[in-house]
Amino acid sequence: MIKIDNIEIDGFVFCAPMAGITNKVYRKIAKEFGASLTYTEMVSDKALVYKSDNTYKMMEIDEEEHPVAIQLFGGEEEFLVEATKIINKKSSADILDINMGCPVTKVIRSKAGSYWLKDLDSAYEKVKAIVEVSEKPVTVKLRLGWNKESINVVEMAKLMEKAGVKLICVHARTKNQYYSGYADYSYIKKVKEAVNIPVVGNGDIKSIDDAIRMKTETNCDAVMIGRGALGNPWLFKQIDHYFKTGERLDDPSIREKITLCLRHARELCELKGEEVGIKEMRSHACWYLKGQEGANNVKIMINKTNTYEELERLLNDYLEGVDR
């Protein structure tokens, strides 16, 4: 059991916030398959202040999702504080998470995400201001530093705890690494030893053994999975179950994967309409088929689909061929 202020998290595996991915449909699947805490896609402080309809929709959370965190990004204290007040009133999320790790150029240009890693004092002041007005416990997700020559994650973690943050998640790469190379778990261990609040480890978890290694090497309180669970939400349950029981669950069959993929597609179409839903689902469908024998040609055709009916036919035809 992990406590984030007054919020109890019953589990060891979190679903990472991912732009364009962690909408309501994805979060519900992650929760059903073992994620003990999920995060919204990151929402922009200025988009909230300027009342963007799309951004307000991203804040929508269904009752069965709890506990869930809403992730905020921005660069200016004034807008961050005002956005926090809006979240207090408009969002039923249990936790407010601050994005201090996104390495995407567009985000960096707005002095948000990983940009905060360049100035510890400024980051401290902004987070402190957010904590002072937030009615929800505040957490942060950060990286090791701007580059390998300026790794400052331990110092940043101490300042975040001082500012009133209740949990820190560390993606064990620098901003300049983006998602390349390997995550350096040694720094998660250093952060865990430096603060008295829960620490979550993130980076390169694609299997039970990866999670075991992170937990063993860092003593982190929980692990967070992002890209490793795309097309494979069973990973949440496999890891959580192992940590709780020591038992390894079997991998899903291809039939189970396709069944869930089609359910995911139906629900995404219901949420966003068929045109947008299927376009977004193309990537997910390919992830569900990752590593499956003879799936490459199907993936090519999936990326040309425009309707749920087309996707269903392709996947069922593939499954029929596999089952022969």
C-alpha positions as a LaTeX table, in Angstrom:
\begin{tabular}{lrrr}
\hline
Residue & $x$ (\AA) & $y$ (\AA) & $z$ (\AA) \\
\hline
Met1 & 0.00 & 0.00 & 0.00 \\
Ile2 & 1.37 & 3.41 & $-1.02$ \\
Lys3 & 0.03 & 6.60 & 0.50 \\
Ile4 & 0.06 & 9.82 & $-1.49$ \\
Asp5 & $-1.01$ & 12.19 & 1.25 \\
Asn6 & $-4.50$ & 10.88 & 2.08 \\
Ile7 & $-4.83$ & 8.77 & $-1.10$ \\
Glu8 & $-4.17$ & 5.05 & $-0.71$ \\
Ile9 & $-2.82$ & 3.17 & $-3.73$ \\
Asp10 & $-3.30$ & $-0.58$ & $-3.45$ \\
Gly11 & $-0.72$ & $-1.91$ & $-5.87$ \\
Phe12 & 2.79 & $-1.65$ & $-7.22$ \\
Val13 & 2.29 & $-0.73$ & $-10.89$ \\
Phe14 & 1.32 & 2.67 & $-12.31$ \\
Cys15 & 0.27 & 3.46 & $-15.88$ \\
Ala16 & 2.38 & 6.36 & $-17.21$ \\
Pro17 & 0.82 & 9.47 & $-18.70$ \\
Met18 & 1.24 & 9.41 & $-22.48$ \\
Ala19 & 0.15 & 12.17 & $-24.85$ \\
Gly20 & $-2.35$ & 10.90 & $-27.39$ \\
Ile21 & $-2.66$ & 7.58 & $-25.54$ \\
Thr22 & $-3.99$ & 7.74 & $-21.98$ \\
Asn23 & $-7.55$ & 8.84 & $-22.68$ \\
Lys24 & $-10.50$ & 7.42 & $-20.73$ \\
Val25 & $-10.66$ & 4.24 & $-22.81$ \\
Tyr26 & $-6.97$ & 3.39 & $-22.35$ \\
Arg27 & $-7.02$ & 4.27 & $-18.64$ \\
Lys28 & $-10.00$ & 2.01 & $-17.98$ \\
Ile29 & $-8.31$ & $-0.90$ & $-19.74$ \\
Ala30 & $-5.09$ & $-0.29$ & $-17.79$ \\
Lys31 & $-7.03$ & $-0.17$ & $-14.53$ \\
Glu32 & $-8.96$ & $-3.35$ & $-15.34$ \\
Phe33 & $-5.69$ & $-5.11$ & $-16.19$ \\
Gly34 & $-3.88$ & $-4.26$ & $-12.98$ \\
Ala35 & $-2.67$ & $-0.65$ & $-13.00$ \\
Ser36 & $-3.22$ & 0.72 & $-9.51$ \\
Leu37 & $-2.87$ & 4.38 & $-10.56$ \\
Thr38 & $-3.43$ & 5.91 & $-13.99$ \\
Tyr39 & $-2.71$ & 9.39 & $-15.37$ \\
Thr40 & $-4.47$ & 11.56 & $-17.89$ \\
Glu41 & $-2.71$ & 12.85 & $-20.95$ \\
Met42 & $-0.81$ & 15.99 & $-20.02$ \\
Val43 & $-3.00$ & 19.09 & $-20.11$ \\
Ser44 & $-1.74$ & 22.59 & $-20.86$ \\
Asp45 & $-2.05$ & 25.30 & $-18.22$ \\
Lys46 & $-2.77$ & 27.97 & $-20.83$ \\
Ala47 & $-5.31$ & 25.78 & $-22.63$ \\
Leu48 & $-7.19$ & 25.43 & $-19.34$ \\
Val49 & $-7.03$ & 29.15 & $-18.61$ \\
Tyr50 & $-8.19$ & 30.00 & $-22.14$ \\
Lys51 & $-10.99$ & 27.42 & $-21.85$ \\
Ser52 & $-10.08$ & 25.03 & $-24.66$ \\
Asp53 & $-12.96$ & 22.60 & $-25.16$ \\
Asn54 & $-10.61$ & 19.77 & $-26.16$ \\
Thr55 & $-8.48$ & 20.28 & $-23.06$ \\
Tyr56 & $-11.52$ & 20.34 & $-20.79$ \\
Lys57 & $-12.64$ & 17.05 & $-22.35$ \\
Met58 & $-9.24$ & 15.56 & $-21.52$ \\
Met59 & $-10.02$ & 16.24 & $-17.85$ \\
Glu60 & $-13.15$ & 14.08 & $-17.89$ \\
Ile61 & $-12.86$ & 11.10 & $-15.55$ \\
Asp62 & $-15.42$ & 8.35 & $-14.98$ \\
Glu63 & $-16.28$ & 7.11 & $-11.51$ \\
Glu64 & $-14.74$ & 3.65 & $-11.95$ \\
Glu65 & $-11.33$ & 5.11 & $-12.82$ \\
His66 & $-10.32$ & 6.24 & $-9.34$ \\
Pro67 & $-7.67$ & 6.70 & $-8.17$ \\
Val68 & $-6.41$ & 8.74 & $-11.12$ \\
Ala69 & $-4.00$ & 11.66 & $-11.50$ \\
Ile70 & $-4.35$ & 14.60 & $-13.84$ \\
Gln71 & $-1.04$ & 15.72 & $-15.33$ \\
Leu72 & $-0.40$ & 19.43 & $-15.87$ \\
Phe73 & 2.34 & 21.12 & $-17.88$ \\
Gly74 & 3.28 & 24.73 & $-18.37$ \\
Gly75 & 6.05 & 27.26 & $-17.99$ \\
Glu76 & 4.75 & 30.36 & $-16.25$ \\
Glu77 & 3.82 & 30.47 & $-12.57$ \\
Glu78 & 0.81 & 32.72 & $-13.11$ \\
Phe79 & $-0.82$ & 30.32 & $-15.56$ \\
Leu80 & 0.15 & 27.22 & $-13.58$ \\
Val81 & $-1.50$ & 28.60 & $-10.45$ \\
Glu82 & $-4.64$ & 29.65 & $-12.32$ \\
Ala83 & $-4.82$ & 26.26 & $-14.05$ \\
Thr84 & $-4.49$ & 24.54 & $-10.67$ \\
Lys85 & $-7.48$ & 26.50 & $-9.38$ \\
Ile86 & $-9.47$ & 25.40 & $-12.44$ \\
Ile87 & $-8.48$ & 21.79 & $-11.80$ \\
Asn88 & $-9.67$ & 22.16 & $-8.21$ \\
Lys89 & $-13.13$ & 23.11 & $-9.49$ \\
Lys90 & $-13.45$ & 21.16 & $-12.73$ \\
Ser91 & $-11.57$ & 17.88 & $-12.27$ \\
Ser92 & $-12.55$ & 14.90 & $-10.14$ \\
Ala93 & $-8.97$ & 13.56 & $-10.32$ \\
Asp94 & $-7.53$ & 12.47 & $-7.00$ \\
Ile95 & $-4.00$ & 13.76 & $-7.61$ \\
Leu96 & $-2.35$ & 16.64 & $-9.48$ \\
Asp97 & 0.87 & 15.61 & $-11.22$ \\
Ile98 & 3.34 & 18.13 & $-12.66$ \\
Asn99 & 5.14 & 17.18 & $-15.86$ \\
Met100 & 8.83 & 18.00 & $-15.51$ \\
Gly101 & 10.10 & 15.38 & $-17.93$ \\
Cys102 & 8.59 & 15.75 & $-21.40$ \\
Pro103 & 11.49 & 16.18 & $-23.89$ \\
Val104 & 9.39 & 17.13 & $-26.93$ \\
Thr105 & 10.62 & 20.28 & $-28.67$ \\
Lys106 & 7.21 & 21.99 & $-28.75$ \\
Val107 & 6.88 & 21.56 & $-24.99$ \\
Ile108 & 10.44 & 22.73 & $-24.32$ \\
Arg109 & 9.82 & 25.88 & $-26.39$ \\
Ser110 & 7.00 & 26.79 & $-24.00$ \\
Lys111 & 9.48 & 26.42 & $-21.11$ \\
Ala112 & 7.59 & 23.39 & $-19.83$ \\
Gly113 & 8.38 & 19.72 & $-19.27$ \\
Ser114 & 12.11 & 18.96 & $-19.13$ \\
Tyr115 & 12.89 & 22.67 & $-19.46$ \\
Trp116 & 12.32 & 22.91 & $-15.71$ \\
Leu117 & 15.40 & 20.75 & $-15.14$ \\
Lys118 & 17.60 & 23.67 & $-16.24$ \\
Asp119 & 16.71 & 25.83 & $-13.22$ \\
Leu120 & 16.16 & 24.13 & $-9.87$ \\
Asp121 & 15.26 & 27.30 & $-7.97$ \\
Ser122 & 12.63 & 28.31 & $-10.52$ \\
Ala123 & 11.16 & 24.80 & $-10.49$ \\
Tyr124 & 10.98 & 24.90 & $-6.70$ \\
Glu125 & 9.16 & 28.25 & $-6.68$ \\
Lys126 & 6.61 & 27.16 & $-9.27$ \\
Val127 & 5.87 & 23.84 & $-7.60$ \\
Lys128 & 5.60 & 25.52 & $-4.20$ \\
Ala129 & 3.07 & 27.97 & $-5.65$ \\
Ile130 & 1.05 & 25.10 & $-7.12$ \\
Val131 & 1.09 & 23.16 & $-3.84$ \\
Glu132 & $-0.14$ & 26.21 & $-1.95$ \\
Val133 & $-3.33$ & 26.48 & $-4.03$ \\
Ser134 & $-3.98$ & 22.83 & $-4.94$ \\
Glu135 & $-6.78$ & 21.02 & $-3.15$ \\
Lys136 & $-5.32$ & 17.73 & $-4.34$ \\
Pro137 & $-1.99$ & 16.17 & $-3.34$ \\
Val138 & 0.72 & 17.23 & $-5.79$ \\
Thr139 & 3.23 & 14.82 & $-7.34$ \\
Val140 & 5.93 & 15.31 & $-9.98$ \\
Lys141 & 7.34 & 13.25 & $-12.84$ \\
Leu142 & 10.87 & 14.21 & $-13.84$ \\
Arg143 & 14.00 & 13.04 & $-15.60$ \\
Leu144 & 17.62 & 12.77 & $-14.48$ \\
Gly145 & 18.60 & 16.16 & $-15.85$ \\
Trp146 & 18.97 & 18.10 & $-19.08$ \\
Asn147 & 21.91 & 16.02 & $-20.30$ \\
Lys148 & 24.51 & 13.64 & $-18.89$ \\
Glu149 & 26.75 & 16.57 & $-17.92$ \\
Ser150 & 24.02 & 18.21 & $-15.82$ \\
Ile151 & 22.31 & 15.38 & $-13.94$ \\
Asn152 & 20.58 & 17.02 & $-10.98$ \\
Val153 & 17.72 & 14.67 & $-10.16$ \\
Val154 & 18.73 & 14.14 & $-6.52$ \\
Glu155 & 18.93 & 17.87 & $-5.81$ \\
Met156 & 15.64 & 18.41 & $-7.64$ \\
Ala157 & 13.95 & 15.64 & $-5.68$ \\
Lys158 & 14.98 & 17.18 & $-2.37$ \\
Leu159 & 13.60 & 20.54 & $-3.46$ \\
Met160 & 10.35 & 18.96 & $-4.60$ \\
Glu161 & 9.89 & 17.33 & $-1.20$ \\
Lys162 & 10.63 & 20.68 & 0.46 \\
Ala163 & 8.02 & 22.33 & $-1.79$ \\
Gly164 & 5.36 & 19.94 & $-0.49$ \\
Val165 & 5.25 & 17.28 & $-3.20$ \\
Lys166 & 3.88 & 13.93 & $-1.96$ \\
Leu167 & 5.44 & 11.53 & $-4.49$ \\
Ile168 & 8.20 & 11.67 & $-7.09$ \\
Cys169 & 8.38 & 9.59 & $-10.26$ \\
Val170 & 11.78 & 9.38 & $-11.93$ \\
His171 & 12.15 & 8.50 & $-15.60$ \\
Ala172 & 15.76 & 7.37 & $-15.52$ \\
Arg173 & 16.90 & 9.14 & $-18.70$ \\
Thr174 & 18.06 & 12.69 & $-19.38$ \\
Lys175 & 16.12 & 15.10 & $-21.55$ \\
Asn176 & 18.68 & 14.75 & $-24.35$ \\
Gln177 & 18.27 & 10.97 & $-24.38$ \\
Tyr178 & 14.59 & 11.29 & $-25.27$ \\
Tyr179 & 13.63 & 7.58 & $-25.33$ \\
Ser180 & 16.92 & 6.23 & $-26.69$ \\
Gly181 & 19.69 & 4.36 & $-24.92$ \\
Tyr182 & 19.04 & 2.78 & $-21.56$ \\
Ala183 & 17.48 & 4.00 & $-18.35$ \\
Asp184 & 20.02 & 4.38 & $-15.51$ \\
Tyr185 & 18.35 & 2.89 & $-12.44$ \\
Ser186 & 21.19 & 3.92 & $-10.12$ \\
Tyr187 & 19.76 & 7.44 & $-9.93$ \\
Ile188 & 16.34 & 6.17 & $-8.88$ \\
Lys189 & 18.11 & 4.48 & $-5.98$ \\
Lys190 & 19.86 & 7.73 & $-5.07$ \\
Val191 & 16.56 & 9.62 & $-5.09$ \\
Lys192 & 14.91 & 6.96 & $-2.96$ \\
Glu193 & 17.70 & 7.30 & $-0.39$ \\
Ala194 & 17.52 & 11.12 & $-0.45$ \\
Val195 & 13.82 & 11.74 & 0.26 \\
Asn196 & 11.16 & 10.56 & 2.69 \\
Ile197 & 8.24 & 10.44 & 0.28 \\
Pro198 & 7.33 & 7.58 & $-2.11$ \\
Val199 & 9.51 & 7.21 & $-5.21$ \\
Val200 & 8.30 & 5.55 & $-8.41$ \\
Gly201 & 10.72 & 4.19 & $-11.00$ \\
Asn202 & 10.08 & 4.57 & $-14.73$ \\
Gly203 & 11.97 & 3.47 & $-17.82$ \\
Asp204 & 12.58 & 0.28 & $-19.83$ \\
Ile205 & 10.05 & $-1.95$ & $-18.06$ \\
Lys206 & 8.84 & $-4.43$ & $-20.66$ \\
Ser207 & 8.62 & $-7.62$ & $-18.58$ \\
Ile208 & 8.27 & $-9.01$ & $-15.07$ \\
Asp209 & 12.04 & $-9.44$ & $-14.92$ \\
Asp210 & 12.59 & $-5.76$ & $-15.80$ \\
Ala211 & 10.30 & $-4.74$ & $-12.94$ \\
Ile212 & 12.03 & $-7.11$ & $-10.53$ \\
Arg213 & 15.41 & $-5.64$ & $-11.50$ \\
Met214 & 14.23 & $-2.09$ & $-10.98$ \\
Lys215 & 12.65 & $-2.90$ & $-7.63$ \\
Thr216 & 15.72 & $-4.84$ & $-6.47$ \\
Glu217 & 18.28 & $-2.27$ & $-7.62$ \\
Thr218 & 16.44 & 0.85 & $-6.47$ \\
Asn219 & 14.07 & $-0.13$ & $-3.62$ \\
Cys220 & 11.48 & 2.09 & $-5.30$ \\
Asp221 & 7.94 & 2.02 & $-3.92$ \\
Ala222 & 6.28 & 1.27 & $-7.27$ \\
Val223 & 7.09 & 1.00 & $-10.96$ \\
Met224 & 5.55 & 2.99 & $-13.78$ \\
Ile225 & 5.03 & 1.50 & $-17.23$ \\
Gly226 & 4.46 & 3.48 & $-20.40$ \\
Arg227 & 5.53 & 2.20 & $-23.80$ \\
Gly228 & 6.10 & $-1.32$ & $-22.48$ \\
Ala229 & 2.35 & $-1.84$ & $-21.99$ \\
Leu230 & 1.23 & $-0.56$ & $-25.40$ \\
Gly231 & $-0.71$ & $-3.43$ & $-26.91$ \\
Asn232 & 0.03 & $-5.47$ & $-23.77$ \\
Pro233 & $-1.95$ & $-4.23$ & $-20.75$ \\
Trp234 & $-1.60$ & $-7.75$ & $-19.33$ \\
Leu235 & 1.86 & $-6.59$ & $-18.22$ \\
Phe236 & 0.32 & $-4.46$ & $-15.46$ \\
Lys237 & $-1.42$ & $-7.51$ & $-13.99$ \\
Gln238 & 1.56 & $-9.82$ & $-14.45$ \\
Ile239 & 3.89 & $-7.50$ & $-12.53$ \\
Asp240 & 1.41 & $-6.54$ & $-9.80$ \\
His241 & 0.46 & $-10.19$ & $-9.27$ \\
Tyr242 & 4.10 & $-11.24$ & $-9.07$ \\
Phe243 & 4.96 & $-8.59$ & $-6.49$ \\
Lys244 & 1.96 & $-9.63$ & $-4.38$ \\
Thr245 & 2.24 & $-13.42$ & $-4.70$ \\
Gly246 & 5.56 & $-14.39$ & $-6.32$ \\
Glu247 & 3.59 & $-16.19$ & $-9.03$ \\
Arg248 & 4.09 & $-15.59$ & $-12.76$ \\
Leu249 & 0.94 & $-15.35$ & $-14.88$ \\
Asp250 & 0.92 & $-16.69$ & $-18.44$ \\
Asp251 & 1.11 & $-14.38$ & $-21.44$ \\
Pro252 & $-2.19$ & $-13.80$ & $-23.27$ \\
Ser253 & $-3.10$ & $-15.80$ & $-26.35$ \\
Ile254 & $-3.41$ & $-14.12$ & $-29.73$ \\
Arg255 & $-7.19$ & $-14.60$ & $-29.48$ \\
Glu256 & $-7.24$ & $-12.71$ & $-26.18$ \\
Lys257 & $-5.17$ & $-9.93$ & $-27.71$ \\
Ile258 & $-7.42$ & $-9.51$ & $-30.74$ \\
Thr259 & $-10.57$ & $-9.66$ & $-28.62$ \\
Leu260 & $-9.27$ & $-6.84$ & $-26.42$ \\
Cys261 & $-8.00$ & $-4.89$ & $-29.43$ \\
Leu262 & $-11.47$ & $-4.88$ & $-30.98$ \\
Arg263 & $-13.08$ & $-3.86$ & $-27.70$ \\
His264 & $-10.52$ & $-1.05$ & $-27.42$ \\
Ala265 & $-11.43$ & 0.06 & $-30.96$ \\
Arg266 & $-15.18$ & 0.04 & $-30.30$ \\
Glu267 & $-14.83$ & 2.09 & $-27.13$ \\
Leu268 & $-12.41$ & 4.54 & $-28.74$ \\
Cys269 & $-14.86$ & 5.07 & $-31.61$ \\
Glu270 & $-17.64$ & 5.69 & $-29.07$ \\
Leu271 & $-15.47$ & 8.26 & $-27.30$ \\
Lys272 & $-14.08$ & 10.12 & $-30.31$ \\
Gly273 & $-16.24$ & 9.14 & $-33.26$ \\
Glu274 & $-15.32$ & 6.49 & $-35.82$ \\
Glu275 & $-13.15$ & 8.68 & $-38.07$ \\
Val276 & $-10.83$ & 9.88 & $-35.28$ \\
Gly277 & $-11.15$ & 6.70 & $-33.23$ \\
Ile278 & $-9.98$ & 4.41 & $-36.03$ \\
Lys279 & $-7.11$ & 6.70 & $-36.98$ \\
Glu280 & $-5.87$ & 6.59 & $-33.39$ \\
Met281 & $-6.57$ & 2.86 & $-33.17$ \\
Arg282 & $-4.30$ & 2.00 & $-36.09$ \\
Ser283 & $-1.20$ & 2.32 & $-33.89$ \\
His284 & $-2.81$ & 0.44 & $-31.01$ \\
Ala285 & $-3.85$ & $-2.43$ & $-33.28$ \\
Cys286 & $-0.30$ & $-2.77$ & $-34.56$ \\
Trp287 & 0.98 & $-2.79$ & $-30.97$ \\
Tyr288 & $-1.46$ & $-5.58$ & $-30.08$ \\
Leu289 & 0.01 & $-7.62$ & $-32.95$ \\
Lys290 & 3.64 & $-6.88$ & $-32.08$ \\
Gly291 & 5.77 & $-10.01$ & $-32.23$ \\
Gln292 & 3.00 & $-12.18$ & $-33.68$ \\
Glu293 & 3.89 & $-14.54$ & $-36.50$ \\
Gly294 & 2.91 & $-13.35$ & $-39.96$ \\
Ala295 & 1.49 & $-10.05$ & $-38.73$ \\
Asn296 & 3.56 & $-7.64$ & $-40.82$ \\
Asn297 & 1.26 & $-7.67$ & $-43.85$ \\
Val298 & $-1.77$ & $-7.22$ & $-41.62$ \\
Lys299 & $-0.16$ & $-4.20$ & $-39.98$ \\
Ile300 & 0.35 & $-2.58$ & $-43.38$ \\
Met301 & $-3.34$ & $-3.03$ & $-44.15$ \\
Ile302 & $-4.39$ & $-1.84$ & $-40.68$ \\
Asn303 & $-2.66$ & 1.48 & $-41.34$ \\
Lys304 & $-5.03$ & 2.02 & $-44.28$ \\
Thr305 & $-8.28$ & 1.25 & $-42.44$ \\
Asn306 & $-10.92$ & 3.94 & $-42.00$ \\
Thr307 & $-13.78$ & 2.08 & $-40.33$ \\
Tyr308 & $-14.27$ & $-0.29$ & $-37.42$ \\
Glu309 & $-15.77$ & $-2.85$ & $-39.81$ \\
Glu310 & $-12.56$ & $-2.91$ & $-41.89$ \\
Leu311 & $-10.40$ & $-3.33$ & $-38.80$ \\
Glu312 & $-12.61$ & $-6.11$ & $-37.43$ \\
Arg313 & $-12.52$ & $-8.00$ & $-40.70$ \\
Leu314 & $-8.73$ & $-7.76$ & $-40.98$ \\
Leu315 & $-8.13$ & $-8.96$ & $-37.44$ \\
Asn316 & $-10.66$ & $-11.79$ & $-37.60$ \\
Asp317 & $-9.23$ & $-12.98$ & $-40.94$ \\
Tyr318 & $-5.75$ & $-12.94$ & $-39.41$ \\
Leu319 & $-6.95$ & $-14.85$ & $-36.36$ \\
Glu320 & $-8.68$ & $-17.45$ & $-38.53$ \\
Gly321 & $-5.43$ & $-17.99$ & $-40.43$ \\
Val322 & $-3.43$ & $-18.35$ & $-37.21$ \\
Asp323 & $-5.91$ & $-20.83$ & $-35.73$ \\
Arg324 & $-5.71$ & $-23.21$ & $-38.70$ \\
\hline
\end{tabular}
